[in-house]
């Protein structure tokens, strides 16, 4: 039987995840006619209006279930790693991130306690932390970025792009606070419905994590057990 060590400090490593799991929660998108998407793409859009639209869409979501693809780049070493998984969010402050690659890794928060279990990187180790630990980057990245964003970040336009077949405007967010857990973020917001299609986070060590949403469901029923952690036997 493995021995599990409990530690109250974050170990930010793991090729699959800079703790953790970067969990970006997409806001679900309704089907939009192609002409509506084209019209939205032609309309002028300020950076402030873009992030405000994304924040409003996020706040309307009671629950979100999302599949994501993550790419992690370490400029210092030149290493790149990929991960995939599913995130479930229930407002306020409940998050479940379960990885399919690497299989078995997970991050769970019930709003009070954050559990981190990464057997792919640290076999036999379980990390228990306060849910709002500032030393952890990206456990609920969308919540961090889209809750009163203009009060916490300087916002600048970052061009347009098509992400997963959807027209988007991108914005760069630079924290106003010196002790923020990220150096900057870039968010791609759907022109038609305000959902977040992709996010890029750069932390204080220069690590860059990009998450692209591949599927999502809005306001689905989520069992309470989704946000519970049971120590593996």
JSON list of N, CA and C in Angstrom, two decimals, residues 170-232:
[
{"chain": "A", "resi": 170, "resn": "UNK", "atom": "N", "xyz": [-8.82, 39.18, -28.94]},
{"chain": "A", "resi": 170, "resn": "UNK", "atom": "CA", "xyz": [-7.95, 38.86, -27.81]},
{"chain": "A", "resi": 170, "resn": "UNK", "atom": "C", "xyz": [-7.62, 40.12, -27.03]},
{"chain": "A", "resi": 171, "resn": "UNK", "atom": "N", "xyz": [-7.45, 39.94, -25.72]},
{"chain": "A", "resi": 171, "resn": "UNK", "atom": "CA", "xyz": [-7.02, 41.04, -24.86]},
{"chain": "A", "resi": 171, "resn": "UNK", "atom": "C", "xyz": [-5.87, 40.55, -23.99]},
{"chain": "A", "resi": 172, "resn": "UNK", "atom": "N", "xyz": [-4.98, 41.45, -23.65]},
{"chain": "A", "resi": 172, "resn": "UNK", "atom": "CA", "xyz": [-3.90, 41.17, -22.71]},
{"chain": "A", "resi": 172, "resn": "UNK", "atom": "C", "xyz": [-4.25, 41.80, -21.37]},
{"chain": "A", "resi": 173, "resn": "UNK", "atom": "N", "xyz": [-4.10, 41.03, -20.30]},
{"chain": "A", "resi": 173, "resn": "UNK", "atom": "CA", "xyz": [-4.38, 41.51, -18.94]},
{"chain": "A", "resi": 173, "resn": "UNK", "atom": "C", "xyz": [-3.07, 41.53, -18.15]},
{"chain": "A", "resi": 174, "resn": "UNK", "atom": "N", "xyz": [-2.71, 42.70, -17.63]},
{"chain": "A", "resi": 174, "resn": "UNK", "atom": "CA", "xyz": [-1.51, 42.85, -16.83]},
{"chain": "A", "resi": 174, "resn": "UNK", "atom": "C", "xyz": [-1.92, 43.24, -15.41]},
{"chain": "A", "resi": 175, "resn": "UNK", "atom": "N", "xyz": [-1.56, 42.44, -14.40]},
{"chain": "A", "resi": 175, "resn": "UNK", "atom": "CA", "xyz": [-2.00, 42.73, -13.03]},
{"chain": "A", "resi": 175, "resn": "UNK", "atom": "C", "xyz": [-1.53, 44.11, -12.54]},
{"chain": "A", "resi": 176, "resn": "UNK", "atom": "N", "xyz": [-2.42, 44.75, -11.81]},
{"chain": "A", "resi": 176, "resn": "UNK", "atom": "CA", "xyz": [-2.06, 46.03, -11.19]},
{"chain": "A", "resi": 176, "resn": "UNK", "atom": "C", "xyz": [-1.29, 45.82, -9.89]},
{"chain": "A", "resi": 177, "resn": "UNK", "atom": "N", "xyz": [-1.54, 44.70, -9.22]},
{"chain": "A", "resi": 177, "resn": "UNK", "atom": "CA", "xyz": [-0.89, 44.41, -7.94]},
{"chain": "A", "resi": 177, "resn": "UNK", "atom": "C", "xyz": [0.47, 43.76, -8.16]},
{"chain": "A", "resi": 178, "resn": "UNK", "atom": "N", "xyz": [1.44, 44.14, -7.34]},
{"chain": "A", "resi": 178, "resn": "UNK", "atom": "CA", "xyz": [2.79, 43.60, -7.46]},
{"chain": "A", "resi": 178, "resn": "UNK", "atom": "C", "xyz": [2.87, 42.13, -7.06]},
{"chain": "A", "resi": 179, "resn": "UNK", "atom": "N", "xyz": [1.95, 41.68, -6.19]},
{"chain": "A", "resi": 179, "resn": "UNK", "atom": "CA", "xyz": [2.04, 40.31, -5.68]},
{"chain": "A", "resi": 179, "resn": "UNK", "atom": "C", "xyz": [1.10, 39.35, -6.41]},
{"chain": "A", "resi": 180, "resn": "UNK", "atom": "N", "xyz": [0.65, 39.72, -7.58]},
{"chain": "A", "resi": 180, "resn": "UNK", "atom": "CA", "xyz": [-0.25, 38.84, -8.34]},
{"chain": "A", "resi": 180, "resn": "UNK", "atom": "C", "xyz": [0.47, 37.55, -8.71]},
{"chain": "A", "resi": 181, "resn": "UNK", "atom": "N", "xyz": [-0.26, 36.41, -8.78]},
{"chain": "A", "resi": 181, "resn": "UNK", "atom": "CA", "xyz": [0.39, 35.13, -9.08]},
{"chain": "A", "resi": 181, "resn": "UNK", "atom": "C", "xyz": [0.78, 34.97, -10.54]},
{"chain": "A", "resi": 182, "resn": "UNK", "atom": "N", "xyz": [0.33, 35.86, -11.41]},
{"chain": "A", "resi": 182, "resn": "UNK", "atom": "CA", "xyz": [0.73, 35.80, -12.82]},
{"chain": "A", "resi": 182, "resn": "UNK", "atom": "C", "xyz": [1.36, 37.12, -13.23]},
{"chain": "A", "resi": 183, "resn": "UNK", "atom": "N", "xyz": [2.22, 37.05, -14.25]},
{"chain": "A", "resi": 183, "resn": "UNK", "atom": "CA", "xyz": [2.80, 38.26, -14.82]},
{"chain": "A", "resi": 183, "resn": "UNK", "atom": "C", "xyz": [1.85, 38.90, -15.82]},
{"chain": "A", "resi": 184, "resn": "UNK", "atom": "N", "xyz": [1.18, 38.06, -16.59]},
{"chain": "A", "resi": 184, "resn": "UNK", "atom": "CA", "xyz": [0.22, 38.56, -17.58]},
{"chain": "A", "resi": 184, "resn": "UNK", "atom": "C", "xyz": [-0.62, 37.40, -18.08]},
{"chain": "A", "resi": 185, "resn": "UNK", "atom": "N", "xyz": [-1.72, 37.77, -18.70]},
{"chain": "A", "resi": 185, "resn": "UNK", "atom": "CA", "xyz": [-2.60, 36.77, -19.31]},
{"chain": "A", "resi": 185, "resn": "UNK", "atom": "C", "xyz": [-3.10, 37.30, -20.63]},
{"chain": "A", "resi": 186, "resn": "UNK", "atom": "N", "xyz": [-3.41, 36.38, -21.53]},
{"chain": "A", "resi": 186, "resn": "UNK", "atom": "CA", "xyz": [-4.03, 36.74, -22.80]},
{"chain": "A", "resi": 186, "resn": "UNK", "atom": "C", "xyz": [-5.28, 35.89, -22.94]},
{"chain": "A", "resi": 187, "resn": "UNK", "atom": "N", "xyz": [-6.39, 36.54, -23.24]},
{"chain": "A", "resi": 187, "resn": "UNK", "atom": "CA", "xyz": [-7.68, 35.87, -23.29]},
{"chain": "A", "resi": 187, "resn": "UNK", "atom": "C", "xyz": [-8.32, 36.11, -24.65]},
{"chain": "A", "resi": 188, "resn": "UNK", "atom": "N", "xyz": [-8.76, 35.02, -25.29]},
{"chain": "A", "resi": 188, "resn": "UNK", "atom": "CA", "xyz": [-9.45, 35.11, -26.57]},
{"chain": "A", "resi": 188, "resn": "UNK", "atom": "C", "xyz": [-10.95, 34.98, -26.31]},
{"chain": "A", "resi": 189, "resn": "UNK", "atom": "N", "xyz": [-11.72, 36.01, -26.65]},
{"chain": "A", "resi": 189, "resn": "UNK", "atom": "CA", "xyz": [-13.15, 36.07, -26.34]},
{"chain": "A", "resi": 189, "resn": "UNK", "atom": "C", "xyz": [-13.96, 35.96, -27.63]},
{"chain": "A", "resi": 190, "resn": "UNK", "atom": "N", "xyz": [-14.93, 35.07, -27.63]},
{"chain": "A", "resi": 190, "resn": "UNK", "atom": "CA", "xyz": [-15.78, 34.84, -28.79]},
{"chain": "A", "resi": 190, "resn": "UNK", "atom": "C", "xyz": [-16.55, 36.11, -29.14]},
{"chain": "A", "resi": 191, "resn": "UNK", "atom": "N", "xyz": [-16.49, 36.51, -30.41]},
{"chain": "A", "resi": 191, "resn": "UNK", "atom": "CA", "xyz": [-17.17, 37.72, -30.85]},
{"chain": "A", "resi": 191, "resn": "UNK", "atom": "C", "xyz": [-18.69, 37.60, -30.73]},
{"chain": "A", "resi": 192, "resn": "UNK", "atom": "N", "xyz": [-19.21, 36.39, -30.88]},
{"chain": "A", "resi": 192, "resn": "UNK", "atom": "CA", "xyz": [-20.66, 36.22, -30.95]},
{"chain": "A", "resi": 192, "resn": "UNK", "atom": "C", "xyz": [-21.32, 36.09, -29.58]},
{"chain": "A", "resi": 193, "resn": "UNK", "atom": "N", "xyz": [-20.66, 35.38, -28.63]},
{"chain": "A", "resi": 193, "resn": "UNK", "atom": "CA", "xyz": [-21.37, 35.09, -27.38]},
{"chain": "A", "resi": 193, "resn": "UNK", "atom": "C", "xyz": [-20.58, 35.41, -26.12]},
{"chain": "A", "resi": 194, "resn": "UNK", "atom": "N", "xyz": [-19.37, 35.91, -26.24]},
{"chain": "A", "resi": 194, "resn": "UNK", "atom": "CA", "xyz": [-18.60, 36.29, -25.05]},
{"chain": "A", "resi": 194, "resn": "UNK", "atom": "C", "xyz": [-17.92, 35.15, -24.33]},
{"chain": "A", "resi": 195, "resn": "UNK", "atom": "N", "xyz": [-17.99, 33.94, -24.86]},
{"chain": "A", "resi": 195, "resn": "UNK", "atom": "CA", "xyz": [-17.32, 32.82, -24.20]},
{"chain": "A", "resi": 195, "resn": "UNK", "atom": "C", "xyz": [-15.82, 32.92, -24.39]},
{"chain": "A", "resi": 196, "resn": "UNK", "atom": "N", "xyz": [-15.08, 32.32, -23.46]},
{"chain": "A", "resi": 196, "resn": "UNK", "atom": "CA", "xyz": [-13.62, 32.30, -23.56]},
{"chain": "A", "resi": 196, "resn": "UNK", "atom": "C", "xyz": [-13.22, 31.06, -24.35]},
{"chain": "A", "resi": 197, "resn": "UNK", "atom": "N", "xyz": [-12.53, 31.26, -25.47]},
{"chain": "A", "resi": 197, "resn": "UNK", "atom": "CA", "xyz": [-12.14, 30.16, -26.34]},
{"chain": "A", "resi": 197, "resn": "UNK", "atom": "C", "xyz": [-10.72, 29.67, -26.06]},
{"chain": "A", "resi": 198, "resn": "UNK", "atom": "N", "xyz": [-9.89, 30.56, -25.55]},
{"chain": "A", "resi": 198, "resn": "UNK", "atom": "CA", "xyz": [-8.49, 30.18, -25.27]},
{"chain": "A", "resi": 198, "resn": "UNK", "atom": "C", "xyz": [-7.92, 31.16, -24.27]},
{"chain": "A", "resi": 199, "resn": "UNK", "atom": "N", "xyz": [-6.95, 30.68, -23.51]},
{"chain": "A", "resi": 199, "resn": "UNK", "atom": "CA", "xyz": [-6.30, 31.54, -22.53]},
{"chain": "A", "resi": 199, "resn": "UNK", "atom": "C", "xyz": [-4.82, 31.19, -22.46]},
{"chain": "A", "resi": 200, "resn": "UNK", "atom": "N", "xyz": [-4.00, 32.20, -22.25]},
{"chain": "A", "resi": 200, "resn": "UNK", "atom": "CA", "xyz": [-2.55, 32.00, -22.09]},
{"chain": "A", "resi": 200, "resn": "UNK", "atom": "C", "xyz": [-2.12, 32.71, -20.82]},
{"chain": "A", "resi": 201, "resn": "UNK", "atom": "N", "xyz": [-1.45, 31.97, -19.94]},
{"chain": "A", "resi": 201, "resn": "UNK", "atom": "CA", "xyz": [-0.99, 32.51, -18.67]},
{"chain": "A", "resi": 201, "resn": "UNK", "atom": "C", "xyz": [0.53, 32.45, -18.60]},
{"chain": "A", "resi": 202, "resn": "UNK", "atom": "N", "xyz": [1.14, 33.54, -18.19]},
{"chain": "A", "resi": 202, "resn": "UNK", "atom": "CA", "xyz": [2.59, 33.58, -17.97]},
{"chain": "A", "resi": 202, "resn": "UNK", "atom": "C", "xyz": [2.83, 33.85, -16.49]},
{"chain": "A", "resi": 203, "resn": "UNK", "atom": "N", "xyz": [3.53, 32.95, -15.80]},
{"chain": "A", "resi": 203, "resn": "UNK", "atom": "CA", "xyz": [3.74, 33.15, -14.37]},
{"chain": "A", "resi": 203, "resn": "UNK", "atom": "C", "xyz": [5.05, 33.87, -14.09]},
{"chain": "A", "resi": 204, "resn": "UNK", "atom": "N", "xyz": [5.33, 34.04, -12.81]},
{"chain": "A", "resi": 204, "resn": "UNK", "atom": "CA", "xyz": [6.50, 34.82, -12.42]},
{"chain": "A", "resi": 204, "resn": "UNK", "atom": "C", "xyz": [7.82, 34.17, -12.83]},
{"chain": "A", "resi": 205, "resn": "UNK", "atom": "N", "xyz": [7.81, 32.86, -13.09]},
{"chain": "A", "resi": 205, "resn": "UNK", "atom": "CA", "xyz": [9.01, 32.15, -13.51]},
{"chain": "A", "resi": 205, "resn": "UNK", "atom": "C", "xyz": [9.17, 32.10, -15.02]},
{"chain": "A", "resi": 206, "resn": "UNK", "atom": "N", "xyz": [8.23, 32.73, -15.75]},
{"chain": "A", "resi": 206, "resn": "UNK", "atom": "CA", "xyz": [8.31, 32.74, -17.20]},
{"chain": "A", "resi": 206, "resn": "UNK", "atom": "C", "xyz": [7.63, 31.56, -17.87]},
{"chain": "A", "resi": 207, "resn": "UNK", "atom": "N", "xyz": [7.09, 30.62, -17.09]},
{"chain": "A", "resi": 207, "resn": "UNK", "atom": "CA", "xyz": [6.38, 29.49, -17.67]},
{"chain": "A", "resi": 207, "resn": "UNK", "atom": "C", "xyz": [5.10, 29.97, -18.34]},
{"chain": "A", "resi": 208, "resn": "UNK", "atom": "N", "xyz": [4.86, 29.46, -19.53]},
{"chain": "A", "resi": 208, "resn": "UNK", "atom": "CA", "xyz": [3.70, 29.89, -20.31]},
{"chain": "A", "resi": 208, "resn": "UNK", "atom": "C", "xyz": [2.77, 28.70, -20.51]},
{"chain": "A", "resi": 209, "resn": "UNK", "atom": "N", "xyz": [1.55, 28.83, -20.05]},
{"chain": "A", "resi": 209, "resn": "UNK", "atom": "CA", "xyz": [0.55, 27.77, -20.20]},
{"chain": "A", "resi": 209, "resn": "UNK", "atom": "C", "xyz": [-0.58, 28.26, -21.09]},
{"chain": "A", "resi": 210, "resn": "UNK", "atom": "N", "xyz": [-0.89, 27.52, -22.12]},
{"chain": "A", "resi": 210, "resn": "UNK", "atom": "CA", "xyz": [-1.98, 27.86, -23.03]},
{"chain": "A", "resi": 210, "resn": "UNK", "atom": "C", "xyz": [-3.04, 26.77, -22.93]},
{"chain": "A", "resi": 211, "resn": "UNK", "atom": "N", "xyz": [-4.28, 27.19, -22.75]},
{"chain": "A", "resi": 211, "resn": "UNK", "atom": "CA", "xyz": [-5.38, 26.25, -22.68]},
{"chain": "A", "resi": 211, "resn": "UNK", "atom": "C", "xyz": [-6.41, 26.59, -23.75]},
{"chain": "A", "resi": 212, "resn": "UNK", "atom": "N", "xyz": [-6.77, 25.58, -24.52]},
{"chain": "A", "resi": 212, "resn": "UNK", "atom": "CA", "xyz": [-7.79, 25.74, -25.55]},
{"chain": "A", "resi": 212, "resn": "UNK", "atom": "C", "xyz": [-8.98, 24.87, -25.19]},
{"chain": "A", "resi": 213, "resn": "UNK", "atom": "N", "xyz": [-10.16, 25.49, -25.22]},
{"chain": "A", "resi": 213, "resn": "UNK", "atom": "CA", "xyz": [-11.38, 24.76, -24.89]},
{"chain": "A", "resi": 213, "resn": "UNK", "atom": "C", "xyz": [-11.83, 23.93, -26.09]},
{"chain": "A", "resi": 214, "resn": "UNK", "atom": "N", "xyz": [-12.07, 22.65, -25.87]},
{"chain": "A", "resi": 214, "resn": "UNK", "atom": "CA", "xyz": [-12.50, 21.77, -26.96]},
{"chain": "A", "resi": 214, "resn": "UNK", "atom": "C", "xyz": [-13.96, 21.37, -26.85]},
{"chain": "A", "resi": 215, "resn": "UNK", "atom": "N", "xyz": [-14.55, 21.44, -25.66]},
{"chain": "A", "resi": 215, "resn": "UNK", "atom": "CA", "xyz": [-15.98, 21.22, -25.50]},
{"chain": "A", "resi": 215, "resn": "UNK", "atom": "C", "xyz": [-16.41, 21.81, -24.17]},
{"chain": "A", "resi": 216, "resn": "UNK", "atom": "N", "xyz": [-17.70, 22.08, -24.04]},
{"chain": "A", "resi": 216, "resn": "UNK", "atom": "CA", "xyz": [-18.19, 22.66, -22.80]},
{"chain": "A", "resi": 216, "resn": "UNK", "atom": "C", "xyz": [-19.71, 22.53, -22.73]},
{"chain": "A", "resi": 217, "resn": "UNK", "atom": "N", "xyz": [-20.21, 22.54, -21.51]},
{"chain": "A", "resi": 217, "resn": "UNK", "atom": "CA", "xyz": [-21.64, 22.54, -21.27]},
{"chain": "A", "resi": 217, "resn": "UNK", "atom": "C", "xyz": [-21.92, 23.52, -20.14]},
{"chain": "A", "resi": 218, "resn": "UNK", "atom": "N", "xyz": [-22.97, 24.29, -20.31]},
{"chain": "A", "resi": 218, "resn": "UNK", "atom": "CA", "xyz": [-23.32, 25.34, -19.35]},
{"chain": "A", "resi": 218, "resn": "UNK", "atom": "C", "xyz": [-24.52, 24.92, -18.52]},
{"chain": "A", "resi": 219, "resn": "UNK", "atom": "N", "xyz": [-24.44, 25.18, -17.19]},
{"chain": "A", "resi": 219, "resn": "UNK", "atom": "CA", "xyz": [-25.55, 24.96, -16.27]},
{"chain": "A", "resi": 219, "resn": "UNK", "atom": "C", "xyz": [-26.05, 23.52, -16.24]},
{"chain": "A", "resi": 220, "resn": "UNK", "atom": "N", "xyz": [-25.14, 22.58, -16.42]},
{"chain": "A", "resi": 220, "resn": "UNK", "atom": "CA", "xyz": [-25.49, 21.17, -16.27]},
{"chain": "A", "resi": 220, "resn": "UNK", "atom": "C", "xyz": [-25.58, 20.81, -14.79]},
{"chain": "A", "resi": 221, "resn": "UNK", "atom": "N", "xyz": [-26.36, 19.80, -14.47]},
{"chain": "A", "resi": 221, "resn": "UNK", "atom": "CA", "xyz": [-26.45, 19.32, -13.09]},
{"chain": "A", "resi": 221, "resn": "UNK", "atom": "C", "xyz": [-25.12, 18.66, -12.69]},
{"chain": "A", "resi": 222, "resn": "UNK", "atom": "N", "xyz": [-24.58, 19.04, -11.54]},
{"chain": "A", "resi": 222, "resn": "UNK", "atom": "CA", "xyz": [-23.29, 18.52, -11.08]},
{"chain": "A", "resi": 222, "resn": "UNK", "atom": "C", "xyz": [-23.45, 17.93, -9.69]},
{"chain": "A", "resi": 223, "resn": "UNK", "atom": "N", "xyz": [-23.15, 16.65, -9.49]},
{"chain": "A", "resi": 223, "resn": "UNK", "atom": "CA", "xyz": [-23.25, 16.05, -8.15]},
{"chain": "A", "resi": 223, "resn": "UNK", "atom": "C", "xyz": [-22.28, 16.70, -7.17]},
{"chain": "A", "resi": 224, "resn": "UNK", "atom": "N", "xyz": [-22.69, 16.80, -5.93]},
{"chain": "A", "resi": 224, "resn": "UNK", "atom": "CA", "xyz": [-21.83, 17.40, -4.90]},
{"chain": "A", "resi": 224, "resn": "UNK", "atom": "C", "xyz": [-20.51, 16.63, -4.74]},
{"chain": "A", "resi": 225, "resn": "UNK", "atom": "N", "xyz": [-20.55, 15.33, -5.02]},
{"chain": "A", "resi": 225, "resn": "UNK", "atom": "CA", "xyz": [-19.35, 14.50, -4.89]},
{"chain": "A", "resi": 225, "resn": "UNK", "atom": "C", "xyz": [-18.25, 14.88, -5.85]},
{"chain": "A", "resi": 226, "resn": "UNK", "atom": "N", "xyz": [-18.62, 15.63, -6.91]},
{"chain": "A", "resi": 226, "resn": "UNK", "atom": "CA", "xyz": [-17.62, 16.07, -7.89]},
{"chain": "A", "resi": 226, "resn": "UNK", "atom": "C", "xyz": [-16.50, 16.86, -7.22]},
{"chain": "A", "resi": 227, "resn": "UNK", "atom": "N", "xyz": [-16.84, 17.56, -6.14]},
{"chain": "A", "resi": 227, "resn": "UNK", "atom": "CA", "xyz": [-15.88, 18.46, -5.48]},
{"chain": "A", "resi": 227, "resn": "UNK", "atom": "C", "xyz": [-15.36, 17.89, -4.17]},
{"chain": "A", "resi": 228, "resn": "UNK", "atom": "N", "xyz": [-15.49, 16.60, -3.99]},
{"chain": "A", "resi": 228, "resn": "UNK", "atom": "CA", "xyz": [-14.96, 15.93, -2.80]},
{"chain": "A", "resi": 228, "resn": "UNK", "atom": "C", "xyz": [-13.70, 15.15, -3.18]},
{"chain": "A", "resi": 229, "resn": "UNK", "atom": "N", "xyz": [-12.76, 15.10, -2.26]},
{"chain": "A", "resi": 229, "resn": "UNK", "atom": "CA", "xyz": [-11.52, 14.34, -2.49]},
{"chain": "A", "resi": 229, "resn": "UNK", "atom": "C", "xyz": [-11.41, 13.23, -1.48]},
{"chain": "A", "resi": 230, "resn": "UNK", "atom": "N", "xyz": [-11.14, 12.04, -1.93]},
{"chain": "A", "resi": 230, "resn": "UNK", "atom": "CA", "xyz": [-10.92, 10.88, -1.07]},
{"chain": "A", "resi": 230, "resn": "UNK", "atom": "C", "xyz": [-9.47, 10.44, -1.24]},
{"chain": "A", "resi": 231, "resn": "UNK", "atom": "N", "xyz": [-8.74, 10.37, -0.15]},
{"chain": "A", "resi": 231, "resn": "UNK", "atom": "CA", "xyz": [-7.34, 9.98, -0.21]},
{"chain": "A", "resi": 231, "resn": "UNK", "atom": "C", "xyz": [-7.24, 8.56, -0.80]},
{"chain": "A", "resi": 232, "resn": "UNK", "atom": "N", "xyz": [-6.45, 8.38, -1.85]},
{"chain": "A", "resi": 232, "resn": "UNK", "atom": "CA", "xyz": [-6.33, 7.05, -2.49]},
{"chain": "A", "resi": 232, "resn": "UNK", "atom": "C", "xyz": [-5.82, 6.02, -1.49]}
]
